[in-house]
Each structure stands twice: as structure tokens, then as C-alpha cells.
mmCIF file of C-alpha atoms and ligand atoms in Angstrom:
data_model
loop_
_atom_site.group_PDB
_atom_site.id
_atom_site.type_symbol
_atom_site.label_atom_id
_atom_site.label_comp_id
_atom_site.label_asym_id
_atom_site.label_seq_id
_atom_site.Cartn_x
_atom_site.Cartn_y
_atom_site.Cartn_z
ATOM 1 C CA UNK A 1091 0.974 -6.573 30.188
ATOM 2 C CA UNK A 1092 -0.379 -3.480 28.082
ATOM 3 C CA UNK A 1093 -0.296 -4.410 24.419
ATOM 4 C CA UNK A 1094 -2.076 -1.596 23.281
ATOM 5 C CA UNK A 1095 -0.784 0.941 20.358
ATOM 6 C CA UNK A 1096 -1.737 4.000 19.402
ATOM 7 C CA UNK A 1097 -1.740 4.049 15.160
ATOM 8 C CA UNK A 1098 -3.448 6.345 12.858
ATOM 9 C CA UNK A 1099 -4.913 7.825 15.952
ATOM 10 C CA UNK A 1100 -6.672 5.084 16.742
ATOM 11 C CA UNK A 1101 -5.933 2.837 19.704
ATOM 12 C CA UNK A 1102 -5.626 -0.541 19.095
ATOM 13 C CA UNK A 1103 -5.478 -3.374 21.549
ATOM 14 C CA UNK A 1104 -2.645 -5.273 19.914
ATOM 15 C CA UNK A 1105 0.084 -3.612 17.706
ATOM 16 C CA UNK A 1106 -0.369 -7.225 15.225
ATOM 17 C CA UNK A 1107 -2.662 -5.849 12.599
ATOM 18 C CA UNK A 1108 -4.101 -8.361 9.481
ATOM 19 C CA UNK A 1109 -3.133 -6.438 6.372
ATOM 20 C CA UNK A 1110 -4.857 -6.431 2.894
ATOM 21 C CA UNK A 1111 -5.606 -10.027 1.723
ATOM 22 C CA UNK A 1112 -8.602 -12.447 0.571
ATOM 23 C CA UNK A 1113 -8.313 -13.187 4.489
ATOM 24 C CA UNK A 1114 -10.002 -9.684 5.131
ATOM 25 C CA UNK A 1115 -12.021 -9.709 2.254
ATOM 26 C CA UNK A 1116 -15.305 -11.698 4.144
ATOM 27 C CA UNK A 1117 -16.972 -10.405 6.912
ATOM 28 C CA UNK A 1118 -16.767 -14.351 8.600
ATOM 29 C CA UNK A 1119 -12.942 -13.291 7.801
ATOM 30 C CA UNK A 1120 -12.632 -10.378 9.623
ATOM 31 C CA UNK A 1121 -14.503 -11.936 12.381
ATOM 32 C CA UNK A 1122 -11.935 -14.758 13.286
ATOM 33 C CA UNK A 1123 -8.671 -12.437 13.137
ATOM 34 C CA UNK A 1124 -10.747 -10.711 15.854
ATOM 35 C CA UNK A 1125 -11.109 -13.172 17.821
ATOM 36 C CA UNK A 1126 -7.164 -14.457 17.647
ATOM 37 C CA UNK A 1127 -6.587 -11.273 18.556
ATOM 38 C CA UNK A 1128 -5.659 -9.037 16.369
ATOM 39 C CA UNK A 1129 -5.554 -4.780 17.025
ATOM 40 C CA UNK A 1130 -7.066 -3.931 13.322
ATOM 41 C CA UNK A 1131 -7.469 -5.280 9.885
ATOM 42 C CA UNK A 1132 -6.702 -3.588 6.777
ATOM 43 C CA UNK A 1133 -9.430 -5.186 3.588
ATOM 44 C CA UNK A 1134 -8.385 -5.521 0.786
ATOM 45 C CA UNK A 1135 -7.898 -2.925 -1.822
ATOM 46 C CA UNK A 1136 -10.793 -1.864 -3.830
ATOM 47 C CA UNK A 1137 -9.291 -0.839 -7.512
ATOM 48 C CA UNK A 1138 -9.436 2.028 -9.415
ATOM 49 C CA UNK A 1139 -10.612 -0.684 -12.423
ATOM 50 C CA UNK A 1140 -13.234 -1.638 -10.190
ATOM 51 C CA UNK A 1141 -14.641 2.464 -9.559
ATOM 52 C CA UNK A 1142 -14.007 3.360 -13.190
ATOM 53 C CA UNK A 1143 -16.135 -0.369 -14.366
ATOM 54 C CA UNK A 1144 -18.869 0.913 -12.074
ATOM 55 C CA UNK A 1145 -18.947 4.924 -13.240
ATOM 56 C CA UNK A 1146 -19.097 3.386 -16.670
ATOM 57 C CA UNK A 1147 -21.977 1.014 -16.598
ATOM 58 C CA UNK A 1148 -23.672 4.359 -14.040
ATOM 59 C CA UNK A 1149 -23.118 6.054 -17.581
ATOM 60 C CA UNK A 1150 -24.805 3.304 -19.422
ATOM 61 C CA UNK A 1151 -27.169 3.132 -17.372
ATOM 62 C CA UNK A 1152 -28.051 6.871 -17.238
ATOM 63 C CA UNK A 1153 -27.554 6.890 -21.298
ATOM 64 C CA UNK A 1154 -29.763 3.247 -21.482
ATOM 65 C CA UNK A 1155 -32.684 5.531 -19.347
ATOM 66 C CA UNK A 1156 -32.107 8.979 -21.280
ATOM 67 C CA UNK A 1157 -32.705 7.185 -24.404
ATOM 68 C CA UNK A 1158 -35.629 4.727 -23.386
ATOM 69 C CA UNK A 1159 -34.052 1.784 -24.610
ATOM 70 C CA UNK A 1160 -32.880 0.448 -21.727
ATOM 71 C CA UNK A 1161 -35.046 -3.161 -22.237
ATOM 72 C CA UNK A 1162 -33.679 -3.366 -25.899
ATOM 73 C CA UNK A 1163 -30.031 -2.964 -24.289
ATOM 74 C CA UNK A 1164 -30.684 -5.760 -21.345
ATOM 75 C CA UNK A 1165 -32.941 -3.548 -19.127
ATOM 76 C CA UNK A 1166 -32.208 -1.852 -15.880
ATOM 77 C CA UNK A 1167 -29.688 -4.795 -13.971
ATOM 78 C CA UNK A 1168 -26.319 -4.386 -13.518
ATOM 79 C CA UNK A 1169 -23.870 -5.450 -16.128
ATOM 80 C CA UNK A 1170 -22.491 -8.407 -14.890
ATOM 81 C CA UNK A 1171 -19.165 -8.363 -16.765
ATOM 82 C CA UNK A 1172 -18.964 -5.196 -14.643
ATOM 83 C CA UNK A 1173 -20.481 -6.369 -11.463
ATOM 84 C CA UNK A 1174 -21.165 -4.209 -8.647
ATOM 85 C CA UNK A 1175 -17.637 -4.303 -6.363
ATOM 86 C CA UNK A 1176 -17.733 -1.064 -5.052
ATOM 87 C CA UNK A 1177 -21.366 -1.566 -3.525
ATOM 88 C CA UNK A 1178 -20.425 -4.692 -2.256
ATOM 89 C CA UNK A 1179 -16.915 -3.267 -0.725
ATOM 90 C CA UNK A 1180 -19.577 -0.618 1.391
ATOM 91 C CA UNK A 1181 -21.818 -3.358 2.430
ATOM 92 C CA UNK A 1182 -18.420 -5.348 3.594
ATOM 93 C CA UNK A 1183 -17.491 -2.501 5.666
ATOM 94 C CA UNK A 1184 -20.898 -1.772 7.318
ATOM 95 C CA UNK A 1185 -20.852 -5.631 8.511
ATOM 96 C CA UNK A 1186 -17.574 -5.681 9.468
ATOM 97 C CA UNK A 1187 -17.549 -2.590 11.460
ATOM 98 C CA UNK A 1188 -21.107 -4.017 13.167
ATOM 99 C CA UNK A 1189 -19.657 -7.809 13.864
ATOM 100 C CA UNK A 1190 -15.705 -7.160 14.582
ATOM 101 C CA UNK A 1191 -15.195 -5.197 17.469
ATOM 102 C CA UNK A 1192 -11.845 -3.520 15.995
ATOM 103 C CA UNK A 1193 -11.215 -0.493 14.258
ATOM 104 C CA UNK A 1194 -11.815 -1.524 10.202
ATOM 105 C CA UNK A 1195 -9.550 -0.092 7.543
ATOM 106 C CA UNK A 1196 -10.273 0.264 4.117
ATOM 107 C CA UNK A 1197 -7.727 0.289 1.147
ATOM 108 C CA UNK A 1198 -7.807 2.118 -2.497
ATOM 109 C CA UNK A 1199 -5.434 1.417 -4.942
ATOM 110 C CA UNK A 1200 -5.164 2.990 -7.985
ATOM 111 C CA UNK A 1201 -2.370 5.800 -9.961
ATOM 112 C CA UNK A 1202 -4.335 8.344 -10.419
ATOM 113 C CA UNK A 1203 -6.465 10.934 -8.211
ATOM 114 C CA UNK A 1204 -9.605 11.470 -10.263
ATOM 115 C CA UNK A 1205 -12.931 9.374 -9.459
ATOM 116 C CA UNK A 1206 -11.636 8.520 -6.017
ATOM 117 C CA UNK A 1207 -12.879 11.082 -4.212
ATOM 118 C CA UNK A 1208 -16.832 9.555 -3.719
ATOM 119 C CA UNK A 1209 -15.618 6.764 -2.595
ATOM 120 C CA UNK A 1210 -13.604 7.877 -0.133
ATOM 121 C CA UNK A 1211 -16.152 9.564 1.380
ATOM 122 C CA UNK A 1212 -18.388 6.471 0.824
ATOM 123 C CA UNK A 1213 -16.360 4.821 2.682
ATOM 124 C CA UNK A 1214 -16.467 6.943 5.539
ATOM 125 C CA UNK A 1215 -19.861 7.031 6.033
ATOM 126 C CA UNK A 1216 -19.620 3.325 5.636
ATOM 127 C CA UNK A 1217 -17.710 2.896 8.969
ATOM 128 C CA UNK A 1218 -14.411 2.400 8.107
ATOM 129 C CA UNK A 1219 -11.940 3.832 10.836
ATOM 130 C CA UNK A 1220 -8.967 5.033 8.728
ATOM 131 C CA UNK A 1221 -8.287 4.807 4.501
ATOM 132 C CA UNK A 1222 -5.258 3.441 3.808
ATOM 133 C CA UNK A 1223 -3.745 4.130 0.241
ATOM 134 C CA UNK A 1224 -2.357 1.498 -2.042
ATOM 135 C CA UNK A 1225 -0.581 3.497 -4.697
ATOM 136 C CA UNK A 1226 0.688 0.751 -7.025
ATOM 137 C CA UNK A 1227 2.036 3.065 -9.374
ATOM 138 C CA UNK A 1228 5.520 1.069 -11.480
ATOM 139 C CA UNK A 1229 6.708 4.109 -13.609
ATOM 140 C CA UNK A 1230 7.414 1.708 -16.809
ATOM 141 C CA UNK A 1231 7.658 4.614 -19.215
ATOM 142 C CA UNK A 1232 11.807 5.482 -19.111
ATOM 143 C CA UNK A 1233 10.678 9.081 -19.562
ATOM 144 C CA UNK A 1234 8.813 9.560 -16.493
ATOM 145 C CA UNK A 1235 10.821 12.136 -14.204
ATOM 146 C CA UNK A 1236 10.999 11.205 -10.741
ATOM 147 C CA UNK A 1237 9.477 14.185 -9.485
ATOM 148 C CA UNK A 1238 6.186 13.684 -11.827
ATOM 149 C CA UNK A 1239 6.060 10.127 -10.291
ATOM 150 C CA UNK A 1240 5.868 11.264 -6.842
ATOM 151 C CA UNK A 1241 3.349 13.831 -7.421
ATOM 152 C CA UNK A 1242 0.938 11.154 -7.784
ATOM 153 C CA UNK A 1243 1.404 10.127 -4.325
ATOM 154 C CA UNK A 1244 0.737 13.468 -3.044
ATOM 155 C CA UNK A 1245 -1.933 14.697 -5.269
ATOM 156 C CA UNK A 1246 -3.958 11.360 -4.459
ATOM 157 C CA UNK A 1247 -3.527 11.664 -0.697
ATOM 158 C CA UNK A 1248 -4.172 15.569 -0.837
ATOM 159 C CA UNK A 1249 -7.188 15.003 -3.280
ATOM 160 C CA UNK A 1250 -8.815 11.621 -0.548
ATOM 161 C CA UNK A 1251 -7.755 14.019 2.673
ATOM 162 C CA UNK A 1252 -9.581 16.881 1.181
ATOM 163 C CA UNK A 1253 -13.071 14.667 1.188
ATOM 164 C CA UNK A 1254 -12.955 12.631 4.451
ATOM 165 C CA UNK A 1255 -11.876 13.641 8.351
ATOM 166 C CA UNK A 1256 -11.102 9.710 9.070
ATOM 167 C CA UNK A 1257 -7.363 9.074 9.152
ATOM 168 C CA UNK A 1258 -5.358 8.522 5.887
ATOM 169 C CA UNK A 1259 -2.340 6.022 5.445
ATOM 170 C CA UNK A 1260 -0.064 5.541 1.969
ATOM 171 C CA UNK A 1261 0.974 1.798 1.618
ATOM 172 C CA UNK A 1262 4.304 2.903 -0.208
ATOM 173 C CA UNK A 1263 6.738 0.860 -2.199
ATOM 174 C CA UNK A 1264 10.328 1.156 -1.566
ATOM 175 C CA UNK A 1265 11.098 1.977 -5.147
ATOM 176 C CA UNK A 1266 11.960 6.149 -4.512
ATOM 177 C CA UNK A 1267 15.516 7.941 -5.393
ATOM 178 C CA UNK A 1268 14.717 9.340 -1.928
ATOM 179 C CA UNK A 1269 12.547 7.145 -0.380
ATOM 180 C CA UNK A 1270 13.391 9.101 3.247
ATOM 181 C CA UNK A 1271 11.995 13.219 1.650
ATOM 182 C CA UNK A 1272 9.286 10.882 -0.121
ATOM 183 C CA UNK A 1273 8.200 9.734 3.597
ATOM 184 C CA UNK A 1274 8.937 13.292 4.615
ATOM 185 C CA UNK A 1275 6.899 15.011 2.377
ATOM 186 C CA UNK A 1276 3.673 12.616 2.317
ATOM 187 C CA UNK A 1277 4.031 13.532 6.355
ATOM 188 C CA UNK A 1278 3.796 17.292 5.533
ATOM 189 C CA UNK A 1279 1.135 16.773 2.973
ATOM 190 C CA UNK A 1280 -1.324 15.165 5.634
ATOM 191 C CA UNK A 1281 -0.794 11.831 5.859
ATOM 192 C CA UNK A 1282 -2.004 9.880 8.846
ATOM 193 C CA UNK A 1283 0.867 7.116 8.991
ATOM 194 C CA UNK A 1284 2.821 5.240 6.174
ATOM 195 C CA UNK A 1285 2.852 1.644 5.590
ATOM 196 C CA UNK A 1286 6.019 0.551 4.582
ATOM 197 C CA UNK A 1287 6.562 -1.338 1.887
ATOM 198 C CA UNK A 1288 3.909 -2.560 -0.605
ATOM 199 C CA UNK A 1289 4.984 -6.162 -2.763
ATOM 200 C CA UNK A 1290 4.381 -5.343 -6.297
ATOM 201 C CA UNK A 1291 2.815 -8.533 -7.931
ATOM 202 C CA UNK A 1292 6.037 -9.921 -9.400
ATOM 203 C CA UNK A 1293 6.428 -11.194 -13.169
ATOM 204 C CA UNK A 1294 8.569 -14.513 -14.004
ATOM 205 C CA UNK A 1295 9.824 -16.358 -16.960
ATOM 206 C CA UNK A 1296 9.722 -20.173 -17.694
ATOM 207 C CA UNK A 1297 12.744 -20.869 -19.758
ATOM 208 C CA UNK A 1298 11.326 -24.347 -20.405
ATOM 209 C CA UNK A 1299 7.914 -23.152 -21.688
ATOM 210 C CA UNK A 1300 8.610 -20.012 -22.822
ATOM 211 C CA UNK A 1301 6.016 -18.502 -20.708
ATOM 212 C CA UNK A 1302 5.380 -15.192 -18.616
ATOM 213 C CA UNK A 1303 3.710 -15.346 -15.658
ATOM 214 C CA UNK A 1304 2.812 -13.046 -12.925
ATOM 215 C CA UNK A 1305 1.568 -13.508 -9.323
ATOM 216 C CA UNK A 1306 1.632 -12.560 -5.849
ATOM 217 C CA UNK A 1307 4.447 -14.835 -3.777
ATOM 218 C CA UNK A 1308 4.569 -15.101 0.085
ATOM 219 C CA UNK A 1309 7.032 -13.635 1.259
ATOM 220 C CA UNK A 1310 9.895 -14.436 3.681
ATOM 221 C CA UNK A 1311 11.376 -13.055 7.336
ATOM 222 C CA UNK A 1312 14.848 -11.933 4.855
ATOM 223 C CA UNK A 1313 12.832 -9.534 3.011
ATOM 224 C CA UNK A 1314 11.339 -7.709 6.794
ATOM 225 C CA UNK A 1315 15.197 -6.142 6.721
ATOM 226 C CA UNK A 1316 14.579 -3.509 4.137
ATOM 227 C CA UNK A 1317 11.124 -2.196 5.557
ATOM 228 C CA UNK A 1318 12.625 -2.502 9.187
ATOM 229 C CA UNK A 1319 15.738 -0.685 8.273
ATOM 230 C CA UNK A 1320 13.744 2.528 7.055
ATOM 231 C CA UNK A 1321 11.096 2.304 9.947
ATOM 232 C CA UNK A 1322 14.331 2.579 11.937
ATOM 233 C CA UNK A 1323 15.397 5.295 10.432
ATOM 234 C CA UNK A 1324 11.968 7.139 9.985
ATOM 235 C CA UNK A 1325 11.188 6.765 13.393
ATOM 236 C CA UNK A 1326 11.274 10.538 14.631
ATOM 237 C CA UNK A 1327 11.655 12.325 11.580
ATOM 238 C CA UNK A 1328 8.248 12.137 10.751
ATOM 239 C CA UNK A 1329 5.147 13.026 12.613
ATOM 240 C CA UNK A 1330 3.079 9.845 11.000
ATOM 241 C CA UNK A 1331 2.573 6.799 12.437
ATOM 242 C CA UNK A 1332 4.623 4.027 10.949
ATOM 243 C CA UNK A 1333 3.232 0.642 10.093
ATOM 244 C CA UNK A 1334 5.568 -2.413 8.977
ATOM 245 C CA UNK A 1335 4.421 -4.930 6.295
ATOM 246 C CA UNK A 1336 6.606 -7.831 5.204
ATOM 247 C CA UNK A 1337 8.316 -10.360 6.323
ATOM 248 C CA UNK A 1338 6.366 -11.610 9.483
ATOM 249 C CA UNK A 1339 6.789 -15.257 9.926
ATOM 250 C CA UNK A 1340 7.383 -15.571 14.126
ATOM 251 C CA UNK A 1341 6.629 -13.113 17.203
ATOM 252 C CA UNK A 1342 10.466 -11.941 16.803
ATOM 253 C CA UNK A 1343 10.095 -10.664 13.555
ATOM 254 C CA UNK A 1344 7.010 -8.767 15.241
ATOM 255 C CA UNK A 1345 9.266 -7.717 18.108
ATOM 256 C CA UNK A 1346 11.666 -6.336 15.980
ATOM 257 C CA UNK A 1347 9.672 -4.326 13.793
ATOM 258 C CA UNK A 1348 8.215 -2.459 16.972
ATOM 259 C CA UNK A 1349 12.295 -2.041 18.353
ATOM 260 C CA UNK A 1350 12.728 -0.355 15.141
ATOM 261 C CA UNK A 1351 9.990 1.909 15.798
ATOM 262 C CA UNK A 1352 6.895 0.685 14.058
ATOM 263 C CA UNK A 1353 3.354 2.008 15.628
ATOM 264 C CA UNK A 1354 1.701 -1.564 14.376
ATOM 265 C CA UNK A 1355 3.203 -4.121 12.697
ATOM 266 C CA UNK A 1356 0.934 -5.793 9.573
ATOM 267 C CA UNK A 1357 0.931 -9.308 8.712
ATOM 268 C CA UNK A 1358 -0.482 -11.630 5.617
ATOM 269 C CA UNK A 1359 1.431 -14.507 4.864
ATOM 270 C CA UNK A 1360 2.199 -16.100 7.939
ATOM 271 C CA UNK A 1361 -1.628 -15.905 8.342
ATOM 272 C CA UNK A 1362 -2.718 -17.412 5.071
ATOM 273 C CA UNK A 1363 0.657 -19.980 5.721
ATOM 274 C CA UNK A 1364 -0.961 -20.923 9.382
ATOM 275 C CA UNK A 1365 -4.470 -19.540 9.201
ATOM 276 C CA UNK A 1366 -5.896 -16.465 11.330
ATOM 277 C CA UNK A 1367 -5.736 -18.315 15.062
ATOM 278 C CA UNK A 1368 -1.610 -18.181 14.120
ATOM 279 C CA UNK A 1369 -2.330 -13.867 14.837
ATOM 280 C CA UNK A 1370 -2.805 -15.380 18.786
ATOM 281 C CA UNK A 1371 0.478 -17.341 18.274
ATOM 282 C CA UNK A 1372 2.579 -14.095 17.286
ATOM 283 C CA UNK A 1373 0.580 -11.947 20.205
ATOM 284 C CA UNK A 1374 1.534 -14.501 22.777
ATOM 285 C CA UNK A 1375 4.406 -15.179 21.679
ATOM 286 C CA UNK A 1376 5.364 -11.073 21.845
ATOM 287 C CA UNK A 1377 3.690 -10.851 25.776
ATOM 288 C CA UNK A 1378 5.971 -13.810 26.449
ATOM 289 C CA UNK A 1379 8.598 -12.043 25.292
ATOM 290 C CA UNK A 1380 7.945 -8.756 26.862
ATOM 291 C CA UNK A 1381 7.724 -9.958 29.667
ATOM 292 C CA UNK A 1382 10.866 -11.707 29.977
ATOM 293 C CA UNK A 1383 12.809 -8.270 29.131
ATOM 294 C CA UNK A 1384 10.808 -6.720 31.223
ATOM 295 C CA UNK A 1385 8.609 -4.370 28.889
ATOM 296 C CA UNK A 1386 5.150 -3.737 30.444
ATOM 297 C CA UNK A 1387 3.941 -1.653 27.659
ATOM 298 C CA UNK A 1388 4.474 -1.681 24.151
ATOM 299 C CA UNK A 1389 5.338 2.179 24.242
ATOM 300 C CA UNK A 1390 8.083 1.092 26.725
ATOM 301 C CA UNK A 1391 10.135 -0.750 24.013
ATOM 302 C CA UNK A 1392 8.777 0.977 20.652
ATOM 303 C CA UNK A 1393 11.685 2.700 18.725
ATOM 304 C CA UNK A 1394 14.484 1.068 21.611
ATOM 305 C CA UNK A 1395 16.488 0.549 18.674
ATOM 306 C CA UNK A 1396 16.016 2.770 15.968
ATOM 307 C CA UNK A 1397 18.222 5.492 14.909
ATOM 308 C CA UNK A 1398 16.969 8.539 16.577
ATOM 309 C CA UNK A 1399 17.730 6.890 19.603
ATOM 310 C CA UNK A 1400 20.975 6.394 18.714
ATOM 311 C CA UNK A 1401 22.223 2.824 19.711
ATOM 312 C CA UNK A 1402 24.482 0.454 17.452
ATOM 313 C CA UNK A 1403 24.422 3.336 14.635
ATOM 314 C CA UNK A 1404 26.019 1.852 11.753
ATOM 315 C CA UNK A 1405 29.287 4.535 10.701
ATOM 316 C CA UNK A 1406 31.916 3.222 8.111
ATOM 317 C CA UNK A 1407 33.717 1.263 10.360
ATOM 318 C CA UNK A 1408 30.579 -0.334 11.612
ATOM 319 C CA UNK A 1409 30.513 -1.170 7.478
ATOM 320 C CA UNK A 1410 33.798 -1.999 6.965
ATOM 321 C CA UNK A 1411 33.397 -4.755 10.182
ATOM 322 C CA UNK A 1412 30.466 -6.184 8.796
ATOM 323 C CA UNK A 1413 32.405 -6.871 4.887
ATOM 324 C CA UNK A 1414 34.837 -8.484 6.656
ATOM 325 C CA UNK A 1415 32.692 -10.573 9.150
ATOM 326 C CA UNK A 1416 30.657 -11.995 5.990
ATOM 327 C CA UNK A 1417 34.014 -12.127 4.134
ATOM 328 C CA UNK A 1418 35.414 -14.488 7.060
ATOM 329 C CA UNK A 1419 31.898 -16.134 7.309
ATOM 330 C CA UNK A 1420 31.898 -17.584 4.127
ATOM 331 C CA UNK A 1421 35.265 -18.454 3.564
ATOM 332 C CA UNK A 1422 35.947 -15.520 1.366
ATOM 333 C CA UNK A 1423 39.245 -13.929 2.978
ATOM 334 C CA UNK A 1424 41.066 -17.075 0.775
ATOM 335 C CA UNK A 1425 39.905 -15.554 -2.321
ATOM 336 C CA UNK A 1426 40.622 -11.557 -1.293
ATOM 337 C CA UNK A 1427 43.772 -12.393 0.024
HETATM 338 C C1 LIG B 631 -2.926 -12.954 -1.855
HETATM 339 C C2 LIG B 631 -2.564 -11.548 -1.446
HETATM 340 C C3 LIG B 631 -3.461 -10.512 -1.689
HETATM 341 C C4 LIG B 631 -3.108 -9.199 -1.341
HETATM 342 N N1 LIG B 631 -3.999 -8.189 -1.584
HETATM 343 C C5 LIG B 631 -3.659 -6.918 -1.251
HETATM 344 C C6 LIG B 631 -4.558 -5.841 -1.481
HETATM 345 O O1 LIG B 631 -5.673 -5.999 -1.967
HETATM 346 N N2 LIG B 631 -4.143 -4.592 -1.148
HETATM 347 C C7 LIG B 631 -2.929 -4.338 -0.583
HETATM 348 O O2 LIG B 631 -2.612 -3.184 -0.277
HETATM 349 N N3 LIG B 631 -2.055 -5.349 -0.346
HETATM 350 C C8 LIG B 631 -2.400 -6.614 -0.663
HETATM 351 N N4 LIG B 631 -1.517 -7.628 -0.421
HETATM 352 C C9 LIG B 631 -0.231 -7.312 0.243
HETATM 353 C C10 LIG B 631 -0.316 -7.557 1.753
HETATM 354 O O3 LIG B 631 -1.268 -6.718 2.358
HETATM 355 C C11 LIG B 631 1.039 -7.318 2.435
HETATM 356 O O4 LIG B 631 1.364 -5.944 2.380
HETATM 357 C C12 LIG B 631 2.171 -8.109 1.789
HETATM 358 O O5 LIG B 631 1.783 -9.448 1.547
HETATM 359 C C13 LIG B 631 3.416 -8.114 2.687
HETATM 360 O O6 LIG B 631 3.131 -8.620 3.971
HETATM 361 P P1 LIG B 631 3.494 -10.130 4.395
HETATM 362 O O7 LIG B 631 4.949 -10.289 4.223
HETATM 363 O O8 LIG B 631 3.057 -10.224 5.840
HETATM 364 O O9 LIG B 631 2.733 -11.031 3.485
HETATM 365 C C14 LIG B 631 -1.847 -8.940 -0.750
HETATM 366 C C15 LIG B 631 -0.954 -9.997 -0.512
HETATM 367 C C16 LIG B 631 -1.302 -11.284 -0.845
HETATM 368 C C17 LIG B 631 -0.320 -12.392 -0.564
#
């Protein structure tokens, strides 16, 4: 059984790969996913707050030293409001690339392309196989044309490509007019493979206490259907590799996303639900699988069901079938009729 996957370039031994989370954030981390198995991890994002804290206290610093009143300011040492993320991000990546014997992915997230640049290349020279790009860019402002919110995304991955020859993914959200030219032009502007679809951390309110709150939830195997839908439909009209995050709870939702035409399919929650030895559940639980249909590589069955190969194409009628399937499902031909 060949499980390999080509992705970014890069091949990877197992399509499963451990997307950005806490789990990736240790180098003891990124050492067990290897071990259960997985092709690649992703760490987590280092933030554009995080570069900008760090240029600022370098201008301090500089300033502190220009001035010679560095001791009267709290001498030389970091400020540790501040702290020193970004070194500590390169010195996660050298370790992880020494003691994991997978290819190690970095992530950047930020909105806006200036300052990002060194690190990219830092990064690079730190070991990391590929970049991948965690635009988290909400356009609250109601005056914010579309087309001035998508230049973002290009101008960052234009401005990072320029600086480093490792490959560069976008983690993209699904929030576009035109999600499918947004895909289409990221692919012509260089980009390496798109990961599709970010989770924006979500805001709630507590009717009871009055409160706001805001977090990251896990999410569920209902919400895989939107990323899998546009992998399906991506698959062949971009040159990219194609990388599905969301909704992985079992090995089918795994198998799925690679019928739809995903190059590697990304996975957090199920592994902070079940810990990182669940990554050797899901990869065993695809072999098995493979096997039984009678797959012996994972190119063999990659894309089997997405739209450029044409099977079960939805048309209107296709549409039309599936209103009145749900309609009849749930009792709801009483009421129409
Ligand atoms: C606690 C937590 C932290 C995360 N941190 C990051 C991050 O730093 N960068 C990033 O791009 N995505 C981050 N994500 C998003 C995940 O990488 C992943 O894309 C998302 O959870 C959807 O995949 P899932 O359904 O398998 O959880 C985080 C998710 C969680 C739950």
C-alpha cells in the first residue's frame, strides 16, 4: 500500500498532515505526530503582532544604545512584555527539522505585506520545508471594495515568494465573492498550493450575562462539506496543490477529502479531541480502506470524484432531486403541498 503524496512539492509519506495548533507548537509535539504517522506538520502561526512587538523593542533597543541610557531604561535584556517569539519560533524550527524526520512547515499570519519579508527568509534558513500563509484578514470596514481586499492576498504572497525559493501555501478563508478566480489568481501569482479554508476565531453573545466572548471552537465532520465541495471543484483548474482543513473527525472524512481531489488532507481537532497517536487511527483506518476498494496508491483514487472528472455532476435537476429528497425526508411535502 503506497500512501505517499506529493504536496507543495514535497513528498510526503502519508497524505494526513497535523495542521497549525498548540499540538505543533513544541518540538516533544512535533515529535509524537511523527511517530503516529503523520506526512507533515504545519506550526503554528507566528503573528504579525508578534514581528512588529519584536522590530519595536529592536528600535528601543537600538535608540536605548544610541543614546547611552540603556541601564537607566532597564539595560540591554529583552522587554519581557514583548518577549522574544520570533527567535524562539526559529529555534522551534531548527529542532524540529533536526528531531522529526518529516518535512516542517511554518505559518505567518498577518494582513499586511510589510515587515514579513526577514522572516520569511529567516525561516528558510531555519529549515522549514514550505511557508504556509495565514491571511486572517475580516474586511470589517463596509467600505472596503472587494478587489482592495484581495490584493492583500496577492501582494503578501508576491512580496514572501519574492524573498525565499522554499514552497509557499495561502491558508484561505472561504469568505470571497469569487472564491474560485481568488484560487485562480493566487495560482498565477506563485503560489505553491492553497489550504482551504481557515476558521476565523468566532465571537458569541451571552444573553444571560450580557457578555461577548470570542474563541476558537472544534469543529465538526458537517462543516468538511464546504472546503470539500471547492477542492472538488478546484481540482484541475489550478496548477497548486490543494490541501483540506476542517472537519476531520474519522478516516472517511480523510478519504473523502482526497476523492475530492485534495493533495494532503490537514487535521487539528480530532487530534487535540483524541491526542496525536489518533493521526495512526485515521492512517490505518484509510490503508484499510484502500485496500478494500482496491486503491494501491493514493494517486490512484485522488480527485476520483471531483468535478473535472466528471462523475455525479450536480445540474438543476440533480438540485431540484435533492429539495425534494430533504423535503420528503423531513416530512415537509405536508406543509408544501
Ligand atoms: C486551538 C487552535 C489553535 C489554532 N492555531 C492556528 C494557527 O496558529 N494558525 C493557523 O493557521 N491555524 C490555526 N488553527 C486552525 C487549524 O490549523 C485548522 O485549520 C482548523 O482547526 C480546522 O481544522 P480542524 O477541523 O481539523 O480542526 C488553530 C485551531 C485551533 C483549534
Amino acid at each position: 500500500m503506497d500512501l505517499t503524496t506529493k504536496y507543495l512539492g514535497l513528498t510526503l509519506r502519508s497524505p494526513l498532515v497535523a495542521s497549525a495548533s498548540p499540538l505543533t507548537g513544541t518540538v516533544g509535539g512535533v515529535r509524537r505526530l511523527a511517530a503516529a504517522g503523520v506526512g507533515a506538520v504545519v506550526l503554528p502561526s507566528l503573528f504579525e503582532e508578534q514581528l512588529k512587538a519584536e522590530d519595536e523593542r529592536d528600535a528601543w533597543l537600538a535608540d536605548a544604545h544610541a543614546n547611552g541610557h540603556a541601564e537607566a531604561r532597564g539595560g540591554y535584556l529583552p522587554d519581557p512584555v514583548l518577549g522574544n517569539r520570533p527567535h524562539q519560533y526559529l529555534d522551534l524550527i531548527k529542532r524540529a527539522v533536526d528531531q522529526a524526520p518529516i518535512p516542517v512547515i511554518a505559518s505567518l499570519n498577518g494582513v499586511s505585506p510589510g515587515g514579513w519579508t526577514d522572516y520569511a527568509w529567516a525561516i528558510e534558513q531555519a529549515g522549514a520545508s514550505a511557508i504556509e500563509l495565514n491571511v486572517y484578514y475580516l474586511p470589517g470596514d463596509p467600505l472596503v471594495p472587494a478587489r482592495e481586499a484581495e490584493r492583500r492576498y496577492t501582494e503578501i504572497l508576491t512580496t514572501v515568494k519574492a524573498v525565499v525559493n522554499i514552497p509557499v501555501a495561502v491558508k484561505l478563508s472561504p469568505f470571497f465573492s469569487s472564491l474560485g478566480e481568488m484560487a485562480v489568481v493566487l495560482d498565477h501569482a506563485g503560489a505553491d498550493g492553497l489550504v482551504l479554508f481557515n476558521r476565523f476565531m468566532q465571537t458569541d453573545i451571552d444573553p444571560e450575562t450580557f457578555t461577548v466572548s470570542t474563541g476558537f471552537r472544534l469543529s465538526t465532520p458537517g462543516e468538511a462539506s464546504l472546503p470539500r465541495s471547492w477542492i472538488r471543484l478546484l481540482r484541475g483548474k489550478v496548477r497548486c496543490s490543494l490541501a483540506a482543513t476542517t472537519g476531520v473527525e474519522t478516516w472517511t472524512d480523510v478519504a473523502a477529502y482526497l476523492l475530492a481531489g485534495a493533495d494532503a488532507v490537514m487535521t487539528t481537532s480530532a487530534l487535540l479531541r483524541h491526542g496525536p497517536a489518533y493521526a495512526t487511527e485515521l492512517i490505518n483506518g484509510l490503508a484499510v480502506w484502500m485496500q478494500r476498494k482496491g486503491f494501491a496508491t493514493v494517486a490512484d483514487l485522488r480527485g476520483l470524484l471531483s468535478a473535472e472528472a466528471g462523475l455525479a455532476v450536480p445540474g438543476r435537476p440533480g438540485y431540484l432531486d435533492a429539495i425534494e429528497q430533504a423535503t420528503h425526508a423531513y416530512g415537509g411535502s405536508e406543509v408544501i403541498s
